[in-house]
């Protein structure tokens, strides 16, 4: 293995004024081959994913993107963060552009609505797969810079990006990341400050100049994009910090212990790679850990990655609201740091016992990945496919093309009696004629601090106070409108009777969707109505939220 990496050679050449060495054609071809392999894996993984992870992956990107692409009449769910200008519009604009291209392609090819719906459903998955493949590829390239081109350690890195070259692209991406989520500055400061401190005066000037230029460009683009999206001049990063830190609104969605990221977050993030990452962190932070196959430059890169991997969780620990996904940006760093200890533990001619341990660790990871991506919380995705296909069957759109839609479309109504944001929304329902509502969880934006402890959102009111039975009686139309007794004409007249209807009450939908944990109470309330179970799908074997335990159930109104 060479004693210095390619990055070290490049730096030496630049310092001596020698012409820089161009990447060989074979290396470029091998890089393209690696990227193609990663891209294929990521696309297959994205298109075969069947489970639900976190509401923000839909409501903070795909829902506003859907509205941008198809307009307000598309019935996308725009959450409070977007109504209060907390998010940058740059992220959903990316998916909105992809949606528009997919819709134009479907129209050009004359696809019928069900096929077009499947295309729109897959489009953001492919976009994200490309992003993930780039992340994987450049993490591998960074590992090669640290450990040497073609080294086993670089290949051992669990490819998962830090772009140091070219400089301007790196700075643009860093600025873009910080605009999208201001806390990403916690990643770049531990990298940037030592770099500026140790750089020669001329190089420091260049770095500062490029950082200001790239940062200003991205910020200007963000301001213009947000002006077009929100129709007012606003700066979402500042509003994000104000609402989540100054007003502590993030606490409304949960608190965690100060040690959460180190005792739960990192173990959940790394799983079986945790011991190797811990050893890698320790080695990178020790000056004496410099080995024969690592140059001072490469060890410096590792130490900065290690410091960043510690600084970010420490700073985030000061905020009461904590989630493991907030640590995802440092996962590539931790993978690179864990590569050397893993390579040392499993050398080319490792003992059978070590090979067995490594095999068990790999099998454990594959099992976790398979269960999380194919089994756990799949019901909340499957139910939307059921609703969408049912709507398609009611309207029989398969015989129509996008250029010749049916004369009239029957609406499908759906009510989700679940904790808020338990399912995706328009990105999976697709059709605007599916009129759906769900319990909300708006934070106490206008409630004084001394009264927030008493605040209950709509979902809390449903489950806690006054509870499901009382909530249904107070917020839904009288069950006399859906009684199972009498003729169809009598039922219709009852549903139109003013004494059973009120403007502030919701009409009973054709489809009620809920978790099995709520089933007994709904049976008691709706036992004499025309609701019958029409679909049931497995969701999870366990859940940390008791309200989400059990299957996902759909009751349909007998029409």
mmCIF file with all atom_site columns, C-alpha atoms in Angstrom, residues 384-550:
data_model
loop_
_atom_site.group_PDB
_atom_site.id
_atom_site.type_symbol
_atom_site.label_atom_id
_atom_site.label_alt_id
_atom_site.label_comp_id
_atom_site.label_asym_id
_atom_site.label_entity_id
_atom_site.label_seq_id
_atom_site.pdbx_PDB_ins_code
_atom_site.Cartn_x
_atom_site.Cartn_y
_atom_site.Cartn_z
_atom_site.occupancy
_atom_site.B_iso_or_equiv
_atom_site.pdbx_formal_charge
_atom_site.auth_seq_id
_atom_site.auth_comp_id
_atom_site.auth_asym_id
_atom_site.auth_atom_id
_atom_site.pdbx_PDB_model_num
ATOM 1   C CA . UNK A 1 384 ? -52.762 4.211  0.263   1.00 0.00 ? 384 UNK A CA 1
ATOM 2   C CA . UNK A 1 385 ? -52.193 1.861  -2.658  1.00 0.00 ? 385 UNK A CA 1
ATOM 3   C CA . UNK A 1 386 ? -55.496 0.206  -1.761  1.00 0.00 ? 386 UNK A CA 1
ATOM 4   C CA . UNK A 1 387 ? -57.344 3.541  -1.646  1.00 0.00 ? 387 UNK A CA 1
ATOM 5   C CA . UNK A 1 388 ? -55.802 4.679  -4.929  1.00 0.00 ? 388 UNK A CA 1
ATOM 6   C CA . UNK A 1 389 ? -56.576 1.419  -6.736  1.00 0.00 ? 389 UNK A CA 1
ATOM 7   C CA . UNK A 1 390 ? -60.110 1.441  -5.349  1.00 0.00 ? 390 UNK A CA 1
ATOM 8   C CA . UNK A 1 391 ? -60.608 4.948  -6.711  1.00 0.00 ? 391 UNK A CA 1
ATOM 9   C CA . UNK A 1 392 ? -59.279 3.805  -10.078 1.00 0.00 ? 392 UNK A CA 1
ATOM 10  C CA . UNK A 1 393 ? -61.671 0.849  -10.101 1.00 0.00 ? 393 UNK A CA 1
ATOM 11  C CA . UNK A 1 394 ? -64.637 3.091  -9.317  1.00 0.00 ? 394 UNK A CA 1
ATOM 12  C CA . UNK A 1 395 ? -63.782 5.292  -12.262 1.00 0.00 ? 395 UNK A CA 1
ATOM 13  C CA . UNK A 1 396 ? -62.329 2.567  -14.501 1.00 0.00 ? 396 UNK A CA 1
ATOM 14  C CA . UNK A 1 397 ? -59.709 4.912  -15.954 1.00 0.00 ? 397 UNK A CA 1
ATOM 15  C CA . UNK A 1 398 ? -57.582 2.197  -17.566 1.00 0.00 ? 398 UNK A CA 1
ATOM 16  C CA . UNK A 1 399 ? -59.471 2.616  -20.824 1.00 0.00 ? 399 UNK A CA 1
ATOM 17  C CA . UNK A 1 400 ? -58.690 6.322  -20.926 1.00 0.00 ? 400 UNK A CA 1
ATOM 18  C CA . UNK A 1 401 ? -55.460 8.066  -21.805 1.00 0.00 ? 401 UNK A CA 1
ATOM 19  C CA . UNK A 1 402 ? -54.169 11.305 -20.365 1.00 0.00 ? 402 UNK A CA 1
ATOM 20  C CA . UNK A 1 403 ? -55.265 13.067 -23.541 1.00 0.00 ? 403 UNK A CA 1
ATOM 21  C CA . UNK A 1 404 ? -58.823 11.721 -23.350 1.00 0.00 ? 404 UNK A CA 1
ATOM 22  C CA . UNK A 1 405 ? -59.980 11.685 -19.712 1.00 0.00 ? 405 UNK A CA 1
ATOM 23  C CA . UNK A 1 406 ? -63.466 10.511 -18.736 1.00 0.00 ? 406 UNK A CA 1
ATOM 24  C CA . UNK A 1 407 ? -66.268 13.050 -18.822 1.00 0.00 ? 407 UNK A CA 1
ATOM 25  C CA . UNK A 1 408 ? -66.922 12.855 -15.071 1.00 0.00 ? 408 UNK A CA 1
ATOM 26  C CA . UNK A 1 409 ? -64.880 11.479 -12.181 1.00 0.00 ? 409 UNK A CA 1
ATOM 27  C CA . UNK A 1 410 ? -66.458 10.024 -9.061  1.00 0.00 ? 410 UNK A CA 1
ATOM 28  C CA . UNK A 1 411 ? -64.946 11.326 -5.848  1.00 0.00 ? 411 UNK A CA 1
ATOM 29  C CA . UNK A 1 412 ? -63.607 8.985  -3.195  1.00 0.00 ? 412 UNK A CA 1
ATOM 30  C CA . UNK A 1 413 ? -63.756 10.227 0.394   1.00 0.00 ? 413 UNK A CA 1
ATOM 31  C CA . UNK A 1 414 ? -61.369 9.012  3.092   1.00 0.00 ? 414 UNK A CA 1
ATOM 32  C CA . UNK A 1 415 ? -60.935 9.828  6.773   1.00 0.00 ? 415 UNK A CA 1
ATOM 33  C CA . UNK A 1 416 ? -57.765 8.860  8.654   1.00 0.00 ? 416 UNK A CA 1
ATOM 34  C CA . UNK A 1 417 ? -58.400 8.384  12.382  1.00 0.00 ? 417 UNK A CA 1
ATOM 35  C CA . UNK A 1 418 ? -54.711 8.029  13.165  1.00 0.00 ? 418 UNK A CA 1
ATOM 36  C CA . UNK A 1 419 ? -51.993 10.045 14.885  1.00 0.00 ? 419 UNK A CA 1
ATOM 37  C CA . UNK A 1 420 ? -51.117 12.900 12.575  1.00 0.00 ? 420 UNK A CA 1
ATOM 38  C CA . UNK A 1 421 ? -48.944 12.225 9.533   1.00 0.00 ? 421 UNK A CA 1
ATOM 39  C CA . UNK A 1 422 ? -49.097 8.462  9.999   1.00 0.00 ? 422 UNK A CA 1
ATOM 40  C CA . UNK A 1 423 ? -49.193 7.957  6.234   1.00 0.00 ? 423 UNK A CA 1
ATOM 41  C CA . UNK A 1 424 ? -47.880 9.755  3.163   1.00 0.00 ? 424 UNK A CA 1
ATOM 42  C CA . UNK A 1 425 ? -50.415 11.910 1.383   1.00 0.00 ? 425 UNK A CA 1
ATOM 43  C CA . UNK A 1 426 ? -50.884 13.217 -2.139  1.00 0.00 ? 426 UNK A CA 1
ATOM 44  C CA . UNK A 1 427 ? -47.580 11.767 -3.365  1.00 0.00 ? 427 UNK A CA 1
ATOM 45  C CA . UNK A 1 428 ? -49.246 8.345  -2.920  1.00 0.00 ? 428 UNK A CA 1
ATOM 46  C CA . UNK A 1 429 ? -52.942 9.164  -3.259  1.00 0.00 ? 429 UNK A CA 1
ATOM 47  C CA . UNK A 1 430 ? -52.118 11.017 -6.514  1.00 0.00 ? 430 UNK A CA 1
ATOM 48  C CA . UNK A 1 431 ? -55.657 11.801 -7.668  1.00 0.00 ? 431 UNK A CA 1
ATOM 49  C CA . UNK A 1 432 ? -57.087 15.155 -6.493  1.00 0.00 ? 432 UNK A CA 1
ATOM 50  C CA . UNK A 1 433 ? -60.565 13.568 -6.621  1.00 0.00 ? 433 UNK A CA 1
ATOM 51  C CA . UNK A 1 434 ? -59.633 11.482 -3.575  1.00 0.00 ? 434 UNK A CA 1
ATOM 52  C CA . UNK A 1 435 ? -60.964 13.846 -0.923  1.00 0.00 ? 435 UNK A CA 1
ATOM 53  C CA . UNK A 1 436 ? -59.168 12.890 2.269   1.00 0.00 ? 436 UNK A CA 1
ATOM 54  C CA . UNK A 1 437 ? -58.771 14.348 5.731   1.00 0.00 ? 437 UNK A CA 1
ATOM 55  C CA . UNK A 1 438 ? -56.736 13.324 8.754   1.00 0.00 ? 438 UNK A CA 1
ATOM 56  C CA . UNK A 1 439 ? -56.225 14.357 12.348  1.00 0.00 ? 439 UNK A CA 1
ATOM 57  C CA . UNK A 1 440 ? -53.807 17.273 12.592  1.00 0.00 ? 440 UNK A CA 1
ATOM 58  C CA . UNK A 1 441 ? -51.084 18.205 15.075  1.00 0.00 ? 441 UNK A CA 1
ATOM 59  C CA . UNK A 1 442 ? -50.505 21.917 14.638  1.00 0.00 ? 442 UNK A CA 1
ATOM 60  C CA . UNK A 1 443 ? -48.109 23.323 17.274  1.00 0.00 ? 443 UNK A CA 1
ATOM 61  C CA . UNK A 1 444 ? -49.135 26.127 19.664  1.00 0.00 ? 444 UNK A CA 1
ATOM 62  C CA . UNK A 1 445 ? -47.688 28.922 17.547  1.00 0.00 ? 445 UNK A CA 1
ATOM 63  C CA . UNK A 1 446 ? -49.904 31.671 18.975  1.00 0.00 ? 446 UNK A CA 1
ATOM 64  C CA . UNK A 1 447 ? -50.288 30.212 22.460  1.00 0.00 ? 447 UNK A CA 1
ATOM 65  C CA . UNK A 1 448 ? -48.376 31.997 25.276  1.00 0.00 ? 448 UNK A CA 1
ATOM 66  C CA . UNK A 1 449 ? -45.524 30.016 26.818  1.00 0.00 ? 449 UNK A CA 1
ATOM 67  C CA . UNK A 1 450 ? -47.241 29.723 30.196  1.00 0.00 ? 450 UNK A CA 1
ATOM 68  C CA . UNK A 1 451 ? -50.280 28.075 28.577  1.00 0.00 ? 451 UNK A CA 1
ATOM 69  C CA . UNK A 1 452 ? -48.560 25.602 26.276  1.00 0.00 ? 452 UNK A CA 1
ATOM 70  C CA . UNK A 1 453 ? -48.503 22.780 28.805  1.00 0.00 ? 453 UNK A CA 1
ATOM 71  C CA . UNK A 1 454 ? -52.295 22.668 28.581  1.00 0.00 ? 454 UNK A CA 1
ATOM 72  C CA . UNK A 1 455 ? -52.406 22.764 24.780  1.00 0.00 ? 455 UNK A CA 1
ATOM 73  C CA . UNK A 1 456 ? -53.773 19.757 22.904  1.00 0.00 ? 456 UNK A CA 1
ATOM 74  C CA . UNK A 1 457 ? -53.716 19.439 19.134  1.00 0.00 ? 457 UNK A CA 1
ATOM 75  C CA . UNK A 1 458 ? -56.515 17.714 17.243  1.00 0.00 ? 458 UNK A CA 1
ATOM 76  C CA . UNK A 1 459 ? -54.883 14.279 17.412  1.00 0.00 ? 459 UNK A CA 1
ATOM 77  C CA . UNK A 1 460 ? -54.357 14.674 21.175  1.00 0.00 ? 460 UNK A CA 1
ATOM 78  C CA . UNK A 1 461 ? -57.973 15.686 21.613  1.00 0.00 ? 461 UNK A CA 1
ATOM 79  C CA . UNK A 1 462 ? -59.079 12.611 19.717  1.00 0.00 ? 462 UNK A CA 1
ATOM 80  C CA . UNK A 1 463 ? -56.947 10.162 21.698  1.00 0.00 ? 463 UNK A CA 1
ATOM 81  C CA . UNK A 1 464 ? -56.717 11.835 25.125  1.00 0.00 ? 464 UNK A CA 1
ATOM 82  C CA . UNK A 1 465 ? -59.309 14.471 25.854  1.00 0.00 ? 465 UNK A CA 1
ATOM 83  C CA . UNK A 1 466 ? -62.193 14.067 25.224  1.00 0.00 ? 466 UNK A CA 1
ATOM 84  C CA . UNK A 1 467 ? -61.237 10.697 23.673  1.00 0.00 ? 467 UNK A CA 1
ATOM 85  C CA . UNK A 1 468 ? -62.399 8.865  20.532  1.00 0.00 ? 468 UNK A CA 1
ATOM 86  C CA . UNK A 1 469 ? -66.070 8.362  21.458  1.00 0.00 ? 469 UNK A CA 1
ATOM 87  C CA . UNK A 1 470 ? -66.720 11.925 22.528  1.00 0.00 ? 470 UNK A CA 1
ATOM 88  C CA . UNK A 1 471 ? -64.641 13.370 19.692  1.00 0.00 ? 471 UNK A CA 1
ATOM 89  C CA . UNK A 1 472 ? -66.615 11.447 17.079  1.00 0.00 ? 472 UNK A CA 1
ATOM 90  C CA . UNK A 1 473 ? -69.879 12.590 18.623  1.00 0.00 ? 473 UNK A CA 1
ATOM 91  C CA . UNK A 1 474 ? -68.774 16.229 18.735  1.00 0.00 ? 474 UNK A CA 1
ATOM 92  C CA . UNK A 1 475 ? -66.970 16.498 15.397  1.00 0.00 ? 475 UNK A CA 1
ATOM 93  C CA . UNK A 1 476 ? -68.726 14.111 13.022  1.00 0.00 ? 476 UNK A CA 1
ATOM 94  C CA . UNK A 1 477 ? -72.263 14.212 11.714  1.00 0.00 ? 477 UNK A CA 1
ATOM 95  C CA . UNK A 1 478 ? -74.847 12.186 13.570  1.00 0.00 ? 478 UNK A CA 1
ATOM 96  C CA . UNK A 1 479 ? -74.562 8.444  13.035  1.00 0.00 ? 479 UNK A CA 1
ATOM 97  C CA . UNK A 1 480 ? -78.204 8.587  11.997  1.00 0.00 ? 480 UNK A CA 1
ATOM 98  C CA . UNK A 1 481 ? -76.906 9.692  8.604   1.00 0.00 ? 481 UNK A CA 1
ATOM 99  C CA . UNK A 1 482 ? -75.153 6.328  8.171   1.00 0.00 ? 482 UNK A CA 1
ATOM 100 C CA . UNK A 1 483 ? -77.511 4.037  10.048  1.00 0.00 ? 483 UNK A CA 1
ATOM 101 C CA . UNK A 1 484 ? -78.003 0.568  8.651   1.00 0.00 ? 484 UNK A CA 1
ATOM 102 C CA . UNK A 1 485 ? -81.765 0.554  9.263   1.00 0.00 ? 485 UNK A CA 1
ATOM 103 C CA . UNK A 1 486 ? -84.399 1.663  6.779   1.00 0.00 ? 486 UNK A CA 1
ATOM 104 C CA . UNK A 1 487 ? -84.462 1.822  3.013   1.00 0.00 ? 487 UNK A CA 1
ATOM 105 C CA . UNK A 1 488 ? -81.807 3.523  0.904   1.00 0.00 ? 488 UNK A CA 1
ATOM 106 C CA . UNK A 1 489 ? -84.146 6.450  0.240   1.00 0.00 ? 489 UNK A CA 1
ATOM 107 C CA . UNK A 1 490 ? -84.807 6.845  3.965   1.00 0.00 ? 490 UNK A CA 1
ATOM 108 C CA . UNK A 1 491 ? -81.079 6.766  4.661   1.00 0.00 ? 491 UNK A CA 1
ATOM 109 C CA . UNK A 1 492 ? -80.506 9.454  2.049   1.00 0.00 ? 492 UNK A CA 1
ATOM 110 C CA . UNK A 1 493 ? -83.235 11.674 3.504   1.00 0.00 ? 493 UNK A CA 1
ATOM 111 C CA . UNK A 1 494 ? -81.757 11.206 6.978   1.00 0.00 ? 494 UNK A CA 1
ATOM 112 C CA . UNK A 1 495 ? -78.351 12.235 5.697   1.00 0.00 ? 495 UNK A CA 1
ATOM 113 C CA . UNK A 1 496 ? -79.883 15.469 4.379   1.00 0.00 ? 496 UNK A CA 1
ATOM 114 C CA . UNK A 1 497 ? -81.896 16.249 7.514   1.00 0.00 ? 497 UNK A CA 1
ATOM 115 C CA . UNK A 1 498 ? -80.595 19.558 8.980   1.00 0.00 ? 498 UNK A CA 1
ATOM 116 C CA . UNK A 1 499 ? -80.928 18.282 12.528  1.00 0.00 ? 499 UNK A CA 1
ATOM 117 C CA . UNK A 1 500 ? -78.321 15.614 11.746  1.00 0.00 ? 500 UNK A CA 1
ATOM 118 C CA . UNK A 1 501 ? -75.974 17.933 9.863   1.00 0.00 ? 501 UNK A CA 1
ATOM 119 C CA . UNK A 1 502 ? -73.923 20.946 10.893  1.00 0.00 ? 502 UNK A CA 1
ATOM 120 C CA . UNK A 1 503 ? -71.440 23.084 9.013   1.00 0.00 ? 503 UNK A CA 1
ATOM 121 C CA . UNK A 1 504 ? -68.695 22.571 11.558  1.00 0.00 ? 504 UNK A CA 1
ATOM 122 C CA . UNK A 1 505 ? -69.034 18.777 11.508  1.00 0.00 ? 505 UNK A CA 1
ATOM 123 C CA . UNK A 1 506 ? -67.370 16.441 9.072   1.00 0.00 ? 506 UNK A CA 1
ATOM 124 C CA . UNK A 1 507 ? -69.546 14.121 6.990   1.00 0.00 ? 507 UNK A CA 1
ATOM 125 C CA . UNK A 1 508 ? -68.800 10.440 7.380   1.00 0.00 ? 508 UNK A CA 1
ATOM 126 C CA . UNK A 1 509 ? -66.387 9.378  4.615   1.00 0.00 ? 509 UNK A CA 1
ATOM 127 C CA . UNK A 1 510 ? -66.752 6.376  2.350   1.00 0.00 ? 510 UNK A CA 1
ATOM 128 C CA . UNK A 1 511 ? -63.552 4.943  3.864   1.00 0.00 ? 511 UNK A CA 1
ATOM 129 C CA . UNK A 1 512 ? -62.397 5.113  7.481   1.00 0.00 ? 512 UNK A CA 1
ATOM 130 C CA . UNK A 1 513 ? -58.730 4.243  8.021   1.00 0.00 ? 513 UNK A CA 1
ATOM 131 C CA . UNK A 1 514 ? -57.331 3.500  11.479  1.00 0.00 ? 514 UNK A CA 1
ATOM 132 C CA . UNK A 1 515 ? -54.961 1.293  13.454  1.00 0.00 ? 515 UNK A CA 1
ATOM 133 C CA . UNK A 1 516 ? -56.266 -1.894 15.032  1.00 0.00 ? 516 UNK A CA 1
ATOM 134 C CA . UNK A 1 517 ? -55.602 -0.420 18.493  1.00 0.00 ? 517 UNK A CA 1
ATOM 135 C CA . UNK A 1 518 ? -58.687 1.750  17.922  1.00 0.00 ? 518 UNK A CA 1
ATOM 136 C CA . UNK A 1 519 ? -60.899 -1.019 16.574  1.00 0.00 ? 519 UNK A CA 1
ATOM 137 C CA . UNK A 1 520 ? -62.812 -1.942 19.739  1.00 0.00 ? 520 UNK A CA 1
ATOM 138 C CA . UNK A 1 521 ? -63.867 1.640  20.437  1.00 0.00 ? 521 UNK A CA 1
ATOM 139 C CA . UNK A 1 522 ? -64.982 2.203  16.854  1.00 0.00 ? 522 UNK A CA 1
ATOM 140 C CA . UNK A 1 523 ? -67.001 -1.004 16.912  1.00 0.00 ? 523 UNK A CA 1
ATOM 141 C CA . UNK A 1 524 ? -68.868 0.289  19.930  1.00 0.00 ? 524 UNK A CA 1
ATOM 142 C CA . UNK A 1 525 ? -69.579 3.680  18.368  1.00 0.00 ? 525 UNK A CA 1
ATOM 143 C CA . UNK A 1 526 ? -70.407 2.499  14.836  1.00 0.00 ? 526 UNK A CA 1
ATOM 144 C CA . UNK A 1 527 ? -71.933 -0.917 15.519  1.00 0.00 ? 527 UNK A CA 1
ATOM 145 C CA . UNK A 1 528 ? -75.328 -0.045 14.003  1.00 0.00 ? 528 UNK A CA 1
ATOM 146 C CA . UNK A 1 529 ? -74.016 1.772  10.957  1.00 0.00 ? 529 UNK A CA 1
ATOM 147 C CA . UNK A 1 530 ? -73.319 0.708  7.397   1.00 0.00 ? 530 UNK A CA 1
ATOM 148 C CA . UNK A 1 531 ? -69.556 0.576  7.936   1.00 0.00 ? 531 UNK A CA 1
ATOM 149 C CA . UNK A 1 532 ? -68.015 -2.819 7.231   1.00 0.00 ? 532 UNK A CA 1
ATOM 150 C CA . UNK A 1 533 ? -64.402 -3.916 7.197   1.00 0.00 ? 533 UNK A CA 1
ATOM 151 C CA . UNK A 1 534 ? -63.193 -3.983 3.599   1.00 0.00 ? 534 UNK A CA 1
ATOM 152 C CA . UNK A 1 535 ? -59.402 -4.123 3.955   1.00 0.00 ? 535 UNK A CA 1
ATOM 153 C CA . UNK A 1 536 ? -56.833 -5.030 6.579   1.00 0.00 ? 536 UNK A CA 1
ATOM 154 C CA . UNK A 1 537 ? -53.078 -4.942 6.186   1.00 0.00 ? 537 UNK A CA 1
ATOM 155 C CA . UNK A 1 538 ? -50.180 -5.861 8.426   1.00 0.00 ? 538 UNK A CA 1
ATOM 156 C CA . UNK A 1 539 ? -48.233 -2.862 9.691   1.00 0.00 ? 539 UNK A CA 1
ATOM 157 C CA . UNK A 1 540 ? -45.788 -3.824 12.435  1.00 0.00 ? 540 UNK A CA 1
ATOM 158 C CA . UNK A 1 541 ? -44.960 -6.415 15.069  1.00 0.00 ? 541 UNK A CA 1
ATOM 159 C CA . UNK A 1 542 ? -44.134 -3.688 17.599  1.00 0.00 ? 542 UNK A CA 1
ATOM 160 C CA . UNK A 1 543 ? -44.237 0.083  17.897  1.00 0.00 ? 543 UNK A CA 1
ATOM 161 C CA . UNK A 1 544 ? -43.066 2.652  20.435  1.00 0.00 ? 544 UNK A CA 1
ATOM 162 C CA . UNK A 1 545 ? -46.379 4.520  20.023  1.00 0.00 ? 545 UNK A CA 1
ATOM 163 C CA . UNK A 1 546 ? -49.270 2.558  21.518  1.00 0.00 ? 546 UNK A CA 1
ATOM 164 C CA . UNK A 1 547 ? -51.732 4.337  19.224  1.00 0.00 ? 547 UNK A CA 1
ATOM 165 C CA . UNK A 1 548 ? -50.030 2.794  16.191  1.00 0.00 ? 548 UNK A CA 1
ATOM 166 C CA . UNK A 1 549 ? -50.031 -0.814 17.386  1.00 0.00 ? 549 UNK A CA 1
ATOM 167 C CA . UNK A 1 550 ? -51.563 -3.493 15.179  1.00 0.00 ? 550 UNK A CA 1
#
